[in-house]
XYZ file of C-alpha atoms in Angstrom:
496
model
C -15.259 -16.927 -0.399
C -17.145 -13.647 -0.108
C -19.365 -12.414 -2.929
C -17.975 -8.980 -3.715
C -20.131 -6.335 -5.381
C -17.550 -5.122 -7.889
C -19.943 -3.485 -10.333
C -21.255 -1.032 -7.773
C -17.779 0.434 -7.251
C -16.871 0.299 -10.939
C -19.934 2.412 -11.699
C -18.361 5.167 -9.601
C -15.030 4.847 -11.399
C -13.464 3.187 -8.357
C -11.898 -0.168 -7.652
C -13.511 -2.543 -5.189
C -11.859 -3.147 -1.806
C -10.554 -6.579 -2.798
C -9.234 -5.233 -6.122
C -7.405 -2.509 -4.240
C -5.747 -5.021 -1.956
C -4.718 -7.188 -4.896
C -3.353 -4.141 -6.745
C -1.118 -3.363 -3.772
C 0.042 -6.821 -2.779
C 2.342 -9.148 -4.655
C 0.385 -11.585 -6.828
C -1.501 -14.298 -4.889
C 0.074 -13.251 -1.598
C -2.996 -11.904 0.240
C -4.865 -14.007 2.795
C -8.092 -12.719 4.332
C -8.810 -13.157 8.024
C -11.951 -12.507 10.121
C -14.079 -12.947 7.003
C -16.909 -14.519 9.034
C -17.231 -11.609 11.481
C -20.763 -10.130 11.751
C -22.360 -7.304 13.702
C -24.676 -7.986 16.628
C -26.795 -4.836 16.361
C -30.604 -5.247 16.430
C -31.722 -1.590 16.372
C -33.453 0.107 13.418
C -33.834 -3.093 11.411
C -30.205 -4.113 11.685
C -31.239 -7.557 12.943
C -32.500 -8.260 9.424
C -29.292 -7.122 7.703
C -26.423 -9.442 6.904
C -23.323 -7.281 6.405
C -20.578 -9.442 4.862
C -17.263 -9.273 6.774
C -18.907 -6.325 8.572
C -17.875 -4.003 5.759
C -14.089 -4.292 5.963
C -11.719 -6.834 4.405
C -8.741 -7.566 6.657
C -5.722 -9.768 6.155
C -2.039 -10.018 5.433
C 0.117 -10.325 2.331
C 3.404 -9.240 0.842
C 4.598 -6.130 -0.958
C 7.968 -6.239 -2.705
C 8.431 -9.642 -1.089
C 8.028 -8.344 2.479
C 5.057 -8.952 4.764
C 2.365 -6.335 5.423
C -0.937 -6.183 7.268
C -3.677 -4.626 5.183
C -7.351 -3.710 5.388
C -9.799 -2.147 2.972
C -13.206 -0.752 3.793
C -15.951 -1.740 1.354
C -18.194 1.198 0.522
C -20.670 -1.137 -1.227
C -21.447 -2.742 2.137
C -23.383 -0.377 4.413
C -21.375 2.562 3.034
C -18.202 1.193 4.607
C -19.558 2.469 7.933
C -17.707 1.451 11.058
C -19.480 -0.498 13.773
C -18.066 -2.219 16.823
C -17.041 -5.445 15.047
C -15.702 -3.520 12.037
C -13.491 -1.458 14.343
C -12.413 -4.489 16.347
C -11.303 -6.273 13.187
C -9.001 -3.413 12.201
C -7.756 -2.943 15.767
C -6.892 -6.639 16.054
C -5.092 -6.524 12.709
C -2.944 -3.597 13.869
C -2.188 -5.393 17.125
C -1.049 -8.450 15.143
C 1.103 -6.212 12.939
C 2.844 -4.798 16.016
C 3.532 -8.312 17.308
C 4.620 -9.571 13.877
C 6.613 -6.409 13.139
C 5.271 -5.332 9.772
C 3.678 -2.185 8.273
C -0.072 -1.576 8.355
C -1.792 -0.264 5.238
C -5.350 0.986 5.536
C -7.527 1.652 2.496
C -10.211 3.980 3.796
C -13.577 4.338 2.053
C -16.124 4.991 4.761
C -19.034 7.232 5.624
C -17.975 7.193 9.272
C -19.627 5.726 12.353
C -22.564 3.346 11.870
C -25.399 5.398 13.338
C -27.583 2.394 14.155
C -24.970 1.052 16.567
C -24.720 4.256 18.600
C -22.058 4.146 21.298
C -20.915 0.704 20.128
C -19.730 2.300 16.890
C -17.816 4.899 18.897
C -16.298 2.039 20.885
C -15.091 0.554 17.586
C -13.350 3.816 16.738
C -11.821 4.053 20.198
C -10.334 0.560 19.866
C -8.914 1.506 16.459
C -7.417 4.821 17.602
C -5.803 3.153 20.608
C -4.037 0.612 18.394
C -2.987 3.376 15.969
C -1.199 5.103 18.821
C 0.318 1.841 20.092
C 1.710 1.153 16.624
C 3.163 4.646 16.167
C 6.953 4.400 16.089
C 6.816 0.592 16.236
C 5.607 -0.175 12.712
C 4.874 2.216 9.824
C 1.213 3.048 9.240
C 0.083 4.109 5.775
C -3.402 5.396 4.956
C -4.947 5.497 1.502
C -8.035 7.672 1.188
C -10.077 5.933 -1.484
C -13.484 7.542 -1.099
C -15.481 10.002 0.997
C -14.277 9.715 4.599
C -16.086 11.696 7.264
C -16.081 12.098 11.021
C -14.221 9.383 12.876
C -13.132 7.909 9.536
C -10.533 10.668 9.161
C -9.018 10.558 12.634
C -7.431 7.147 12.271
C -5.636 8.246 9.061
C -4.723 11.476 10.854
C -2.757 9.486 13.436
C -0.893 7.425 10.850
C 2.491 8.231 9.306
C 1.644 8.807 5.639
C -1.629 9.670 3.899
C -2.179 9.114 0.173
C -5.023 10.939 -1.591
C -6.361 10.332 -5.114
C -7.721 13.044 -7.395
C -11.532 13.053 -7.766
C -11.845 10.055 -5.433
C -10.468 11.076 -2.044
C -12.416 13.296 0.320
C -11.727 13.935 4.000
C -13.691 16.111 6.355
C -14.818 16.167 9.966
C -18.344 17.043 8.848
C -19.609 16.748 5.290
C -21.178 19.421 3.076
C -24.744 18.700 4.280
C -23.838 19.320 7.919
C -21.841 22.423 6.980
C -24.884 23.782 5.176
C -27.281 23.044 8.028
C -25.016 24.474 10.736
C -23.146 27.252 8.920
C -25.622 27.952 6.077
C -22.787 27.549 3.595
C -23.018 25.779 0.232
C -19.789 23.941 -0.547
C -18.984 20.874 -2.598
C -17.338 17.809 -1.084
C -14.322 18.408 -3.345
C -13.881 22.019 -2.209
C -14.369 21.055 1.417
C -11.972 18.152 1.589
C -10.769 16.955 -1.810
C -7.292 15.646 -2.586
C -5.916 19.037 -3.668
C -7.245 20.762 -0.546
C -5.388 18.384 1.747
C -2.194 18.103 -0.303
C -1.796 21.835 -0.949
C -3.562 23.764 1.818
C -4.135 21.738 4.971
C -1.059 19.524 4.740
C -3.082 16.508 5.890
C -2.217 14.446 2.787
C 1.424 13.625 2.074
C 0.838 12.529 -1.526
C -1.721 13.427 -4.185
C -2.025 10.805 -6.914
C -3.613 10.996 -10.348
C -5.294 7.599 -10.138
C -5.694 4.634 -7.842
C -3.037 2.638 -9.685
C -0.640 5.589 -9.464
C -1.339 5.655 -5.726
C -0.575 1.973 -5.227
C 2.686 2.297 -7.159
C 3.747 5.170 -4.897
C 2.904 3.160 -1.773
C 5.039 0.280 -3.023
C 7.868 2.733 -3.733
C 7.637 4.298 -0.271
C 7.959 0.875 1.355
C 11.325 0.470 -0.374
C 12.726 3.491 1.498
C 11.633 2.882 5.078
C 12.295 0.209 7.719
C 9.274 -2.091 8.081
C 9.539 -2.072 11.864
C 11.504 -0.304 14.556
C 14.990 -1.761 14.675
C 15.064 -3.228 11.156
C 18.378 -2.713 9.409
C 17.784 -1.978 5.725
C 20.500 -3.609 3.647
C 22.178 -1.278 1.173
C 21.137 -1.702 -2.434
C 23.039 -1.231 -5.661
C 23.315 2.412 -6.636
C 24.371 4.657 -9.485
C 25.977 8.049 -9.143
C 27.281 10.147 -12.029
C 30.091 11.842 -10.102
C 31.584 13.956 -12.889
C 28.272 15.314 -14.155
C 26.902 16.110 -10.709
C 30.056 17.730 -9.367
C 30.041 20.065 -12.349
C 26.361 20.901 -11.868
C 26.494 21.509 -8.107
C 29.311 24.019 -8.566
C 27.021 26.109 -10.787
C 23.793 26.078 -8.744
C 24.256 29.074 -6.446
C 23.241 32.358 -8.182
C 25.625 35.303 -8.279
C 23.322 37.469 -6.175
C 22.617 36.246 -2.653
C 19.040 37.515 -2.908
C 18.288 35.383 -5.949
C 16.382 32.130 -5.515
C 17.269 28.616 -6.656
C 15.765 25.167 -6.204
C 17.306 23.249 -3.296
C 16.123 20.022 -4.937
C 18.892 20.533 -7.505
C 21.460 20.388 -4.689
C 19.770 17.317 -3.199
C 19.809 15.508 -6.534
C 23.511 16.306 -6.953
C 24.553 14.543 -3.739
C 22.145 11.586 -3.561
C 22.100 8.452 -5.688
C 20.785 8.958 -9.219
C 16.981 9.413 -9.359
C 16.620 8.342 -5.742
C 15.036 11.429 -4.142
C 11.426 10.642 -3.176
C 9.778 13.857 -2.016
C 7.127 13.868 0.707
C 4.419 16.566 0.756
C 5.715 18.199 -2.456
C 2.713 20.554 -2.793
C 2.511 21.809 0.786
C 4.730 24.515 2.307
C 7.053 24.593 -0.674
C 9.537 26.809 1.151
C 10.687 23.561 2.767
C 11.628 20.244 1.151
C 11.409 16.868 2.875
C 11.715 13.337 1.552
C 13.706 10.143 1.405
C 16.732 9.443 -0.757
C 19.526 6.920 -1.071
C 23.202 7.561 -0.425
C 25.272 4.630 -1.659
C 22.104 2.554 -1.590
C 21.179 3.400 2.002
C 18.080 5.360 2.981
C 18.418 8.849 4.449
C 15.874 11.466 5.444
C 16.310 14.740 3.562
C 15.260 18.140 4.915
C 15.990 21.453 3.244
C 14.956 25.063 3.053
C 13.997 25.941 -0.498
C 14.840 29.476 -1.679
C 12.594 28.845 -4.701
C 9.604 29.130 -2.332
C 9.226 32.275 -0.187
C 13.011 32.572 -0.165
C 13.248 29.465 2.018
C 11.914 31.310 5.070
C 10.432 29.291 7.935
C 6.714 29.825 8.577
C 4.102 27.851 10.522
C 3.389 25.297 7.795
C 7.002 24.614 6.822
C 7.918 24.260 10.509
C 5.220 21.617 10.999
C 6.311 19.832 7.836
C 9.951 19.685 8.931
C 9.326 18.755 12.565
C 6.937 15.925 11.746
C 9.333 14.421 9.194
C 12.362 14.692 11.499
C 10.481 12.861 14.243
C 9.415 10.108 11.848
C 12.987 9.518 10.704
C 14.261 9.512 14.266
C 11.558 6.988 15.245
C 12.954 4.474 12.766
C 16.668 5.311 12.978
C 16.848 6.895 9.525
C 19.850 9.310 9.339
C 19.043 12.984 8.773
C 20.664 15.073 6.054
C 19.760 18.772 6.278
C 20.405 21.491 3.679
C 20.255 25.024 5.032
C 19.548 28.255 3.212
C 17.233 30.155 5.522
C 16.860 33.924 6.014
C 14.979 33.445 9.291
C 11.510 32.880 10.701
C 8.802 34.817 8.882
C 7.908 38.170 10.458
C 4.535 39.908 10.669
C 1.193 39.803 12.490
C -0.381 37.045 10.372
C 2.170 34.374 11.261
C 2.516 35.613 14.840
C -1.218 35.179 15.310
C -1.047 31.692 13.784
C 1.578 30.827 16.381
C 4.946 30.922 14.598
C 6.631 30.794 18.013
C 4.919 27.517 18.854
C 5.310 26.037 15.375
C 8.938 27.102 15.031
C 9.693 25.612 18.431
C 8.625 22.228 17.051
C 11.570 22.268 14.645
C 14.002 23.027 17.468
C 12.474 20.324 19.652
C 12.435 17.672 16.917
C 16.065 18.179 15.914
C 17.328 18.406 19.497
C 15.396 15.262 20.439
C 16.648 13.225 17.467
C 19.499 10.837 18.257
C 20.092 9.458 14.753
C 23.157 10.512 12.713
C 22.666 14.165 11.767
C 24.673 15.862 9.000
C 24.014 19.481 8.015
C 25.125 21.396 4.901
C 24.862 25.215 4.952
C 24.754 26.247 1.322
C 24.161 29.970 1.732
C 22.117 31.894 4.343
C 21.773 30.749 7.944
C 20.383 33.650 9.939
C 19.220 34.073 13.507
C 17.063 31.551 15.320
C 16.462 29.729 12.044
C 20.204 28.955 11.837
C 19.986 27.319 15.246
C 16.730 25.516 14.457
C 17.912 23.931 11.200
C 20.021 21.226 12.833
C 22.965 23.353 13.948
C 25.743 21.942 16.092
C 24.022 23.579 19.053
C 21.053 21.195 18.613
C 23.235 18.121 18.355
C 24.251 17.893 14.696
C 27.159 15.481 14.394
C 28.788 17.296 11.488
C 27.999 20.733 10.046
C 29.602 21.692 6.739
C 29.421 25.126 5.129
C 30.024 26.179 1.549
C 32.451 29.108 1.081
C 29.628 31.572 0.297
C 27.707 30.666 3.459
C 26.459 33.575 5.568
C 26.044 32.747 9.263
C 24.890 35.611 11.451
C 22.029 37.058 13.477
C 20.783 38.718 10.280
C 21.924 39.920 6.869
C 24.124 42.955 6.373
C 21.337 45.322 5.348
C 19.177 44.468 8.342
C 22.112 44.689 10.720
C 23.218 48.079 9.453
C 19.645 49.312 9.685
C 19.902 48.742 13.441
C 23.554 49.621 14.047
C 23.709 52.668 11.752
C 20.122 53.733 11.271
C 20.868 57.465 11.078
C 23.822 57.079 8.722
C 21.736 54.961 6.337
C 19.239 57.816 6.032
C 21.979 60.307 5.132
C 23.059 60.181 1.423
C 26.397 61.803 2.319
C 27.238 58.772 4.460
C 26.824 56.279 1.609
C 30.558 55.493 1.450
C 30.703 54.988 5.217
C 27.684 52.643 5.105
C 29.206 50.650 2.223
C 32.439 50.303 4.203
C 30.587 49.065 7.287
C 28.541 46.675 5.182
C 31.709 45.120 3.796
C 33.233 44.998 7.271
C 30.130 43.204 8.598
C 30.274 40.621 5.808
C 33.975 39.933 6.308
C 34.077 39.849 10.106
C 30.628 38.629 11.134
C 28.899 36.710 8.333
C 31.770 34.663 6.958
C 31.731 30.924 7.746
C 35.366 31.277 8.873
C 34.107 32.872 12.087
C 31.852 29.883 12.836
C 34.722 27.536 11.948
C 37.076 29.299 14.365
C 34.565 28.831 17.139
C 34.078 25.142 16.309
C 30.428 25.660 15.281
C 30.973 24.076 11.887
C 33.078 21.032 11.128
C 34.638 22.299 7.894
C 34.257 24.779 5.064
C 33.953 22.731 1.883
C 33.528 23.427 -1.808
C 30.179 22.371 -3.274
C 31.919 19.679 -5.356
C 33.120 17.977 -2.156
C 29.648 17.693 -0.620
C 28.779 14.162 -1.717
C 32.111 12.739 -0.534
C 31.800 14.479 2.818
C 28.270 13.158 3.285
C 29.254 9.590 2.411
C 32.279 9.650 4.742
C 30.317 11.265 7.576
C 27.419 8.820 7.421
C 29.853 5.925 7.226
C 31.651 7.172 10.347
C 28.354 7.704 12.202
C 26.996 4.265 11.354
C 26.138 2.553 14.621
C 25.880 5.843 16.527
C 24.496 5.246 20.022
C 23.293 8.367 21.802
C 21.201 7.919 24.932
C 21.751 11.093 26.904
C 18.253 12.038 28.038
C 17.694 12.634 31.751
C 15.279 10.268 33.494
C 11.720 11.069 32.411
C 8.625 9.470 30.887
C 8.711 11.617 27.749
C 9.159 15.230 26.782
C 6.384 17.692 25.979
C 6.754 18.884 22.387
C 4.946 22.221 21.772
C 2.160 20.755 19.660
């Protein structure tokens, strides 16, 4: 049994690698493998150094009674740096996880490549990255950032499906503060450069920000209850609770009187999913969009929604990335998609155009069109222009599209449309009555969901109170959906 240096980590207010593994896994379920592995480097005095388990503990165990592969880098051993053997150990573990069909959880606490090993250390990273890509879409990969991770140490997590960061412990950056200062002559702290809040709120690299390590491990265990543990696994439905009377009453009252007034789409989501089941992903990033997992009659679904409470629910570069990435994850593991639409369009202006809103917005279209899982869409209010199409419309392959009676489906809103159609009249105060008449005509003949229904673009106009029942019936009907309609090709080319 290895002699772990627990005190060294405790002095930093952190758990040791083995304590982290035990906190995640069911009691007494973890078994270490490759414990005897050692480096073979002889440069710069390395021949005199014995690095236990080459700085990373690898093995397998169980979480919530189901098997997982897990590794944890030990920062007390050579700074958790990755050498060739270190990388090979993790790569072999991931390969075994693919063969054994179970999730991989990586607890990352590493200073990056082991400098003394030179190109051998880079080889270790290459082996690891290759297995990360092999595993993508085959088994879930979860990364926990449990210390300062720099250089190559952040690219493996960057490939994985979900990244958990911990306040005052997690740091991720390509180059650390010292290098930034020497190259860019800029003083910046590690926390400001790549702390948990930076990556959960601004960069969107981290999917979850946790208050403590134990909070993090609880969230990881919760996430594993929502997702298949390998491609093709059928998750059995669990017992569920749903307060039908209370939620039907609430959902009927959510939409504001004025169509320009905001509301929180999460209220709608909570009214149609099982009680307390919505588990939001990336809650602090691009808050004009909502993504996460929930249960409907005990079965997992992927939830996507525009959120009028943030920037009016408009689609920008960040929210487009957030939506597209989540849609593709759900499709990878056959998780049905439930989309809630209230979107005034793609964001205009030079700033977002220069960031590439065309390219980022195209990702949403591509992801939805590519997805072959059951797709159910609810239009609660606005669905304008290209954003209407992008948000899982029938035109992109939605199986069922339902619209609430107050839904507005058009190229643009009435005011914008009249500004183009009757620009001169809108500038003339004497034409106010005429403009008001045309505005009403536009709303009644163009924007109404009845027009989309007549053209078979939506499946039905439903009252908000009916939404849950429609969703349940639709997903039940679509269970077992088999759509394989792609032309012969190796793979498509998403506009990354």
